[in-house]
Each structure stands twice: as structure tokens, then as C-alpha cells.
């Protein structure tokens, strides 16, 4: 079994962090996201959109999409639990994880892909006005998350979960490439939560 991945990108980092929380190691294959290597026939045979992460099984099957990979890992290695211990907790963790994907990671990715010159090989054409609009959406959504984190220590409740991993990898992505810091945006609860996650050993995975 091998994990096709790339360092620093948020979705592969989510899987690396998930594995680290489980105390697991998987053989990795590094893919350069340069607009060339990730469009090669070799990767496209495993991932039709040329994207990572992809978990390749020994029988040749390939599992793409970050949350699907994490669900497979959780099913085979249920402890420590990161996706919910019963149907109620699973539903609420998934809700918060989806919100982190759609209202945090997605606008961040759009802002960076259309606004950072280093991402031009991956996003042609880039639309600077769209990037500016997505940066505004990020500020809008981040204010909602900051208010919610005033009422609980972790993204989905009283304990660390996959939702924290998704949100953290999103924040670190924009922090690294756009120098966007929650504390500097007047979001103290989001900053304090980010710092709590950053103190975990798993936070260094996938860097």
C-alpha cells in the first residue's frame, strides 16, 4: 500500500496528520504539483483529475479524496477515534468537517490558486478579482468560526477530531502562502484554537 502525496499541500497534509494521530506510517510516493508531473499518464491512471492524495492498494485499486481515505483508515484503525464514536457524534463531526472544507478550505484554496503567482502553473487562467472576493469570503466565514470557538475548545466539540485537522491544514495553508494570521484579523478564539492544534505532534506531519 502506498500513499501518493505532496508536501505542504493542504489535502495531502490532512491525511498525513490523520495518520500521525493514529500512530501509523504508510509508504509514500512524492508527486510534484507543477502542472506537469501531476498531469502525467502515471498519476492520471490512479487519479483521473490528476490530484493527490491517492491511496494505492497492493491489488491495484486506488482510493482518492481525502475524507474517503481517512474513512478507510478510521475503519481499519478505529483508535484513537477521530470521526465519531456513535451515530450522533459522527453526524456532528461530519457537519463541522464539511463546514471547514466548504467555508474555510475552499475559499482559501480559491484565493491562493487565483491570487498567488506561484500557483499560476496549476490555475490558468488566474482571476485576480475572484481571488479578492474569496479573501473577503474567508474573513466573513472566519468570523463565524471565531464566534463558535468561543463556546468550545475544539472545532466540533469537546474533543479533537478530523474536523480540527481539516480546519488546521486550511489555516496553515493560507498562513504560509498569504501570511494570513487569525490573531491579526481580530479573531482571538480562532488563533487560540490554531495554537492548540499546532502544539500537537501530528501538526508537523506532511510538512
CSV table of C-alpha atoms in Angstrom, one decimal:
chain,number,residue,atom,x,y,z
A,1,UNK,CA,0.0,0.0,0.0
A,2,UNK,CA,1.3,3.4,-1.0
A,3,UNK,CA,0.2,7.0,-0.5
A,4,UNK,CA,0.7,9.3,-3.4
A,5,UNK,CA,1.1,12.7,-1.9
A,6,UNK,CA,2.9,16.1,-2.0
A,7,UNK,CA,4.3,18.0,0.9
A,8,UNK,CA,2.7,21.2,2.2
A,9,UNK,CA,-0.5,21.0,0.1
A,10,UNK,CA,-3.5,21.0,2.5
A,11,UNK,CA,-5.4,17.9,1.4
A,12,UNK,CA,-2.4,15.5,1.5
A,13,UNK,CA,-1.4,17.1,4.8
A,14,UNK,CA,-4.8,16.2,6.2
A,15,UNK,CA,-4.1,12.6,5.5
A,16,UNK,CA,-0.6,12.7,6.9
A,17,UNK,CA,-1.9,14.4,10.1
A,18,UNK,CA,-4.7,11.9,10.4
A,19,UNK,CA,-2.2,9.0,10.1
A,20,UNK,CA,0.1,10.7,12.7
A,21,UNK,CA,-2.8,11.0,15.2
A,22,UNK,CA,-3.3,7.2,14.7
A,23,UNK,CA,0.4,6.5,15.1
A,24,UNK,CA,0.5,4.9,11.6
A,25,UNK,CA,3.1,5.0,8.8
A,26,UNK,CA,2.4,4.3,5.1
A,27,UNK,CA,4.9,4.2,2.3
A,28,UNK,CA,4.7,7.5,0.3
A,29,UNK,CA,5.3,8.5,-3.3
A,30,UNK,CA,6.0,12.2,-3.7
A,31,UNK,CA,4.3,13.9,-6.6
A,32,UNK,CA,5.4,17.3,-7.8
A,33,UNK,CA,2.4,19.6,-8.2
A,34,UNK,CA,3.9,21.7,-11.0
A,35,UNK,CA,1.2,21.4,-13.7
A,36,UNK,CA,3.3,18.7,-15.4
A,37,UNK,CA,4.0,15.8,-13.2
A,38,UNK,CA,0.5,15.8,-11.8
A,39,UNK,CA,-0.9,15.6,-15.3
A,40,UNK,CA,1.2,12.7,-16.3
A,41,UNK,CA,-0.3,9.4,-17.5
A,42,UNK,CA,1.2,7.7,-14.5
A,43,UNK,CA,-0.8,9.8,-12.0
A,44,UNK,CA,-3.8,10.1,-14.2
A,45,UNK,CA,-4.1,6.3,-14.2
A,46,UNK,CA,-4.6,6.4,-10.5
A,47,UNK,CA,-6.4,9.8,-10.1
A,48,UNK,CA,-8.5,10.9,-13.1
A,49,UNK,CA,-8.2,14.6,-12.2
A,50,UNK,CA,-4.5,14.5,-11.5
A,51,UNK,CA,-4.8,15.2,-7.9
A,52,UNK,CA,-3.4,13.9,-4.7
A,53,UNK,CA,-3.7,12.3,-2.2
A,54,UNK,CA,-4.3,8.9,-3.6
A,55,UNK,CA,-4.1,5.7,-1.5
A,56,UNK,CA,-2.9,2.8,-3.8
A,57,UNK,CA,-3.6,-0.7,-2.6
A,58,UNK,CA,-1.5,-3.7,-3.3
A,59,UNK,CA,-4.2,-5.2,-5.6
A,60,UNK,CA,-4.0,-2.1,-7.8
A,61,UNK,CA,-7.2,-0.3,-6.6
A,62,UNK,CA,-6.8,3.4,-5.9
A,63,UNK,CA,-8.8,5.4,-3.3
A,64,UNK,CA,-8.9,9.1,-3.9
A,65,UNK,CA,-10.5,12.0,-2.0
A,66,UNK,CA,-9.1,13.0,1.4
A,67,UNK,CA,-12.1,12.2,3.5
A,68,UNK,CA,-12.6,8.8,1.8
A,69,UNK,CA,-9.0,7.9,2.6
A,70,UNK,CA,-9.4,9.0,6.2
A,71,UNK,CA,-12.7,7.0,6.5
A,72,UNK,CA,-10.8,3.9,5.3
A,73,UNK,CA,-8.1,4.4,7.8
A,74,UNK,CA,-10.6,5.0,10.6
A,75,UNK,CA,-12.5,1.9,9.8
A,76,UNK,CA,-9.3,-0.3,9.9
A,77,UNK,CA,-7.7,1.6,12.8
A,78,UNK,CA,-10.6,2.9,14.9
A,79,UNK,CA,-8.5,4.1,17.8
A,80,UNK,CA,-7.9,6.8,18.7
A,81,UNK,CA,-11.3,7.7,17.4
A,82,UNK,CA,-11.3,10.8,15.1
A,83,UNK,CA,-14.6,10.6,13.3
A,84,UNK,CA,-17.2,9.9,16.0
A,85,UNK,CA,-17.8,7.0,18.4
A,86,UNK,CA,-21.6,6.7,17.7
A,87,UNK,CA,-24.0,7.8,15.1
A,88,UNK,CA,-24.8,11.1,16.8
A,89,UNK,CA,-21.2,12.1,17.3
A,90,UNK,CA,-20.3,11.0,13.7
A,91,UNK,CA,-23.0,13.2,12.3
A,92,UNK,CA,-22.0,16.3,14.2
A,93,UNK,CA,-18.3,15.8,13.5
A,94,UNK,CA,-19.0,15.4,9.8
A,95,UNK,CA,-21.1,18.5,9.8
A,96,UNK,CA,-18.3,20.6,11.3
A,97,UNK,CA,-15.7,18.9,9.0
A,98,UNK,CA,-17.8,19.7,5.9
A,99,UNK,CA,-18.1,23.3,7.1
A,100,UNK,CA,-14.4,23.5,7.5
A,101,UNK,CA,-14.0,22.2,3.9
A,102,UNK,CA,-16.6,24.4,2.2
A,103,UNK,CA,-16.3,27.6,4.2
A,104,UNK,CA,-12.7,27.6,5.1
A,105,UNK,CA,-10.5,25.4,2.9
A,106,UNK,CA,-12.4,26.1,-0.3
A,107,UNK,CA,-12.2,30.0,-0.2
A,108,UNK,CA,-8.6,29.7,0.9
A,109,UNK,CA,-7.7,27.4,-2.0
A,110,UNK,CA,-9.5,29.7,-4.4
A,111,UNK,CA,-7.8,32.8,-3.1
A,112,UNK,CA,-4.4,31.2,-3.3
A,113,UNK,CA,-4.9,29.5,-6.7
A,114,UNK,CA,-6.1,32.7,-8.3
A,115,UNK,CA,-4.1,35.2,-6.3
A,116,UNK,CA,-0.6,33.8,-5.8
A,117,UNK,CA,1.8,33.9,-8.7
A,118,UNK,CA,3.4,30.6,-7.6
A,119,UNK,CA,0.2,28.8,-8.3
A,120,UNK,CA,-0.2,30.1,-11.8
A,121,UNK,CA,1.1,26.8,-13.4
A,122,UNK,CA,-1.8,25.0,-11.7
A,123,UNK,CA,-4.5,27.5,-12.4
A,124,UNK,CA,-4.7,29.0,-15.9
A,125,UNK,CA,-6.2,31.5,-16.3
A,126,UNK,CA,-6.0,33.1,-12.9
A,127,UNK,CA,-8.7,35.6,-12.0
A,128,UNK,CA,-7.4,38.2,-9.6
A,129,UNK,CA,-10.9,39.7,-8.9
A,130,UNK,CA,-12.1,36.2,-7.9
A,131,UNK,CA,-9.1,35.9,-5.6
A,132,UNK,CA,-10.0,39.2,-3.9
A,133,UNK,CA,-13.6,38.1,-3.5
A,134,UNK,CA,-12.6,34.8,-2.0
A,135,UNK,CA,-10.3,36.6,0.5
A,136,UNK,CA,-13.4,38.5,1.6
A,137,UNK,CA,-15.4,35.4,2.0
A,138,UNK,CA,-12.7,33.9,4.1
A,139,UNK,CA,-12.9,36.9,6.5
A,140,UNK,CA,-16.6,36.6,6.6
A,141,UNK,CA,-16.7,32.9,7.4
A,142,UNK,CA,-13.7,33.1,9.8
A,143,UNK,CA,-15.7,35.5,12.0
A,144,UNK,CA,-18.4,32.8,12.3
A,145,UNK,CA,-15.9,30.2,13.3
A,146,UNK,CA,-14.2,32.6,15.8
A,147,UNK,CA,-17.6,33.1,17.5
A,148,UNK,CA,-18.3,29.4,17.7
A,149,UNK,CA,-14.8,28.7,19.1
A,150,UNK,CA,-15.6,31.0,22.0
A,151,UNK,CA,-18.1,28.3,23.2
A,152,UNK,CA,-15.9,25.1,22.8
A,153,UNK,CA,-12.2,24.1,22.8
A,154,UNK,CA,-12.2,22.1,19.5
A,155,UNK,CA,-13.7,22.5,16.1
A,156,UNK,CA,-16.6,20.0,16.6
A,157,UNK,CA,-17.0,20.0,20.4
A,158,UNK,CA,-15.1,18.9,23.5
A,159,UNK,CA,-12.5,16.7,21.8
A,160,UNK,CA,-10.1,16.7,18.9
A,161,UNK,CA,-11.4,15.3,15.7
A,162,UNK,CA,-10.9,15.1,11.9
A,163,UNK,CA,-12.7,18.5,11.7
A,164,UNK,CA,-9.8,20.1,13.6
A,165,UNK,CA,-7.4,18.5,11.1
A,166,UNK,CA,-9.2,19.9,8.1
A,167,UNK,CA,-9.5,23.4,9.5
A,168,UNK,CA,-5.9,23.5,10.8
A,169,UNK,CA,-4.5,22.4,7.4
A,170,UNK,CA,-6.6,25.1,5.8
A,171,UNK,CA,-5.4,27.8,8.2
A,172,UNK,CA,-1.7,26.7,7.8
A,173,UNK,CA,-2.0,26.8,4.0
A,174,UNK,CA,-3.2,30.4,4.0
A,175,UNK,CA,-0.9,31.4,6.8
A,176,UNK,CA,2.2,30.1,4.9
A,177,UNK,CA,1.4,31.5,1.4
A,178,UNK,CA,-0.6,34.6,2.2
A,179,UNK,CA,0.7,35.5,5.6
A,180,UNK,CA,-2.9,35.4,6.9
A,181,UNK,CA,-3.0,35.1,10.7
A,182,UNK,CA,-6.3,34.8,12.6
A,183,UNK,CA,-5.0,36.9,15.5
A,184,UNK,CA,-4.0,39.7,13.2
A,185,UNK,CA,-7.5,39.7,11.8
A,186,UNK,CA,-9.1,40.3,15.2
A,187,UNK,CA,-10.0,36.6,15.6
A,188,UNK,CA,-8.6,35.6,19.0
A,189,UNK,CA,-10.6,32.4,19.5
A,190,UNK,CA,-9.6,31.1,16.1
A,191,UNK,CA,-5.9,32.0,16.8
A,192,UNK,CA,-6.0,30.3,20.3
A,193,UNK,CA,-7.6,27.1,18.7
A,194,UNK,CA,-4.9,27.2,15.9
A,195,UNK,CA,-2.2,27.4,18.6
A,196,UNK,CA,-3.6,24.4,20.5
A,197,UNK,CA,-3.6,22.3,17.4
A,198,UNK,CA,-0.1,23.4,16.4
A,199,UNK,CA,1.2,22.1,19.8
A,200,UNK,CA,0.2,18.6,18.9
A,201,UNK,CA,3.0,16.3,17.5
A,202,UNK,CA,0.8,15.5,14.5
A,203,UNK,CA,0.8,19.1,13.4
A,204,UNK,CA,4.3,18.6,11.9
A,205,UNK,CA,3.1,15.8,9.7
A,206,UNK,CA,3.0,16.4,5.9
A,207,UNK,CA,5.2,19.5,6.0
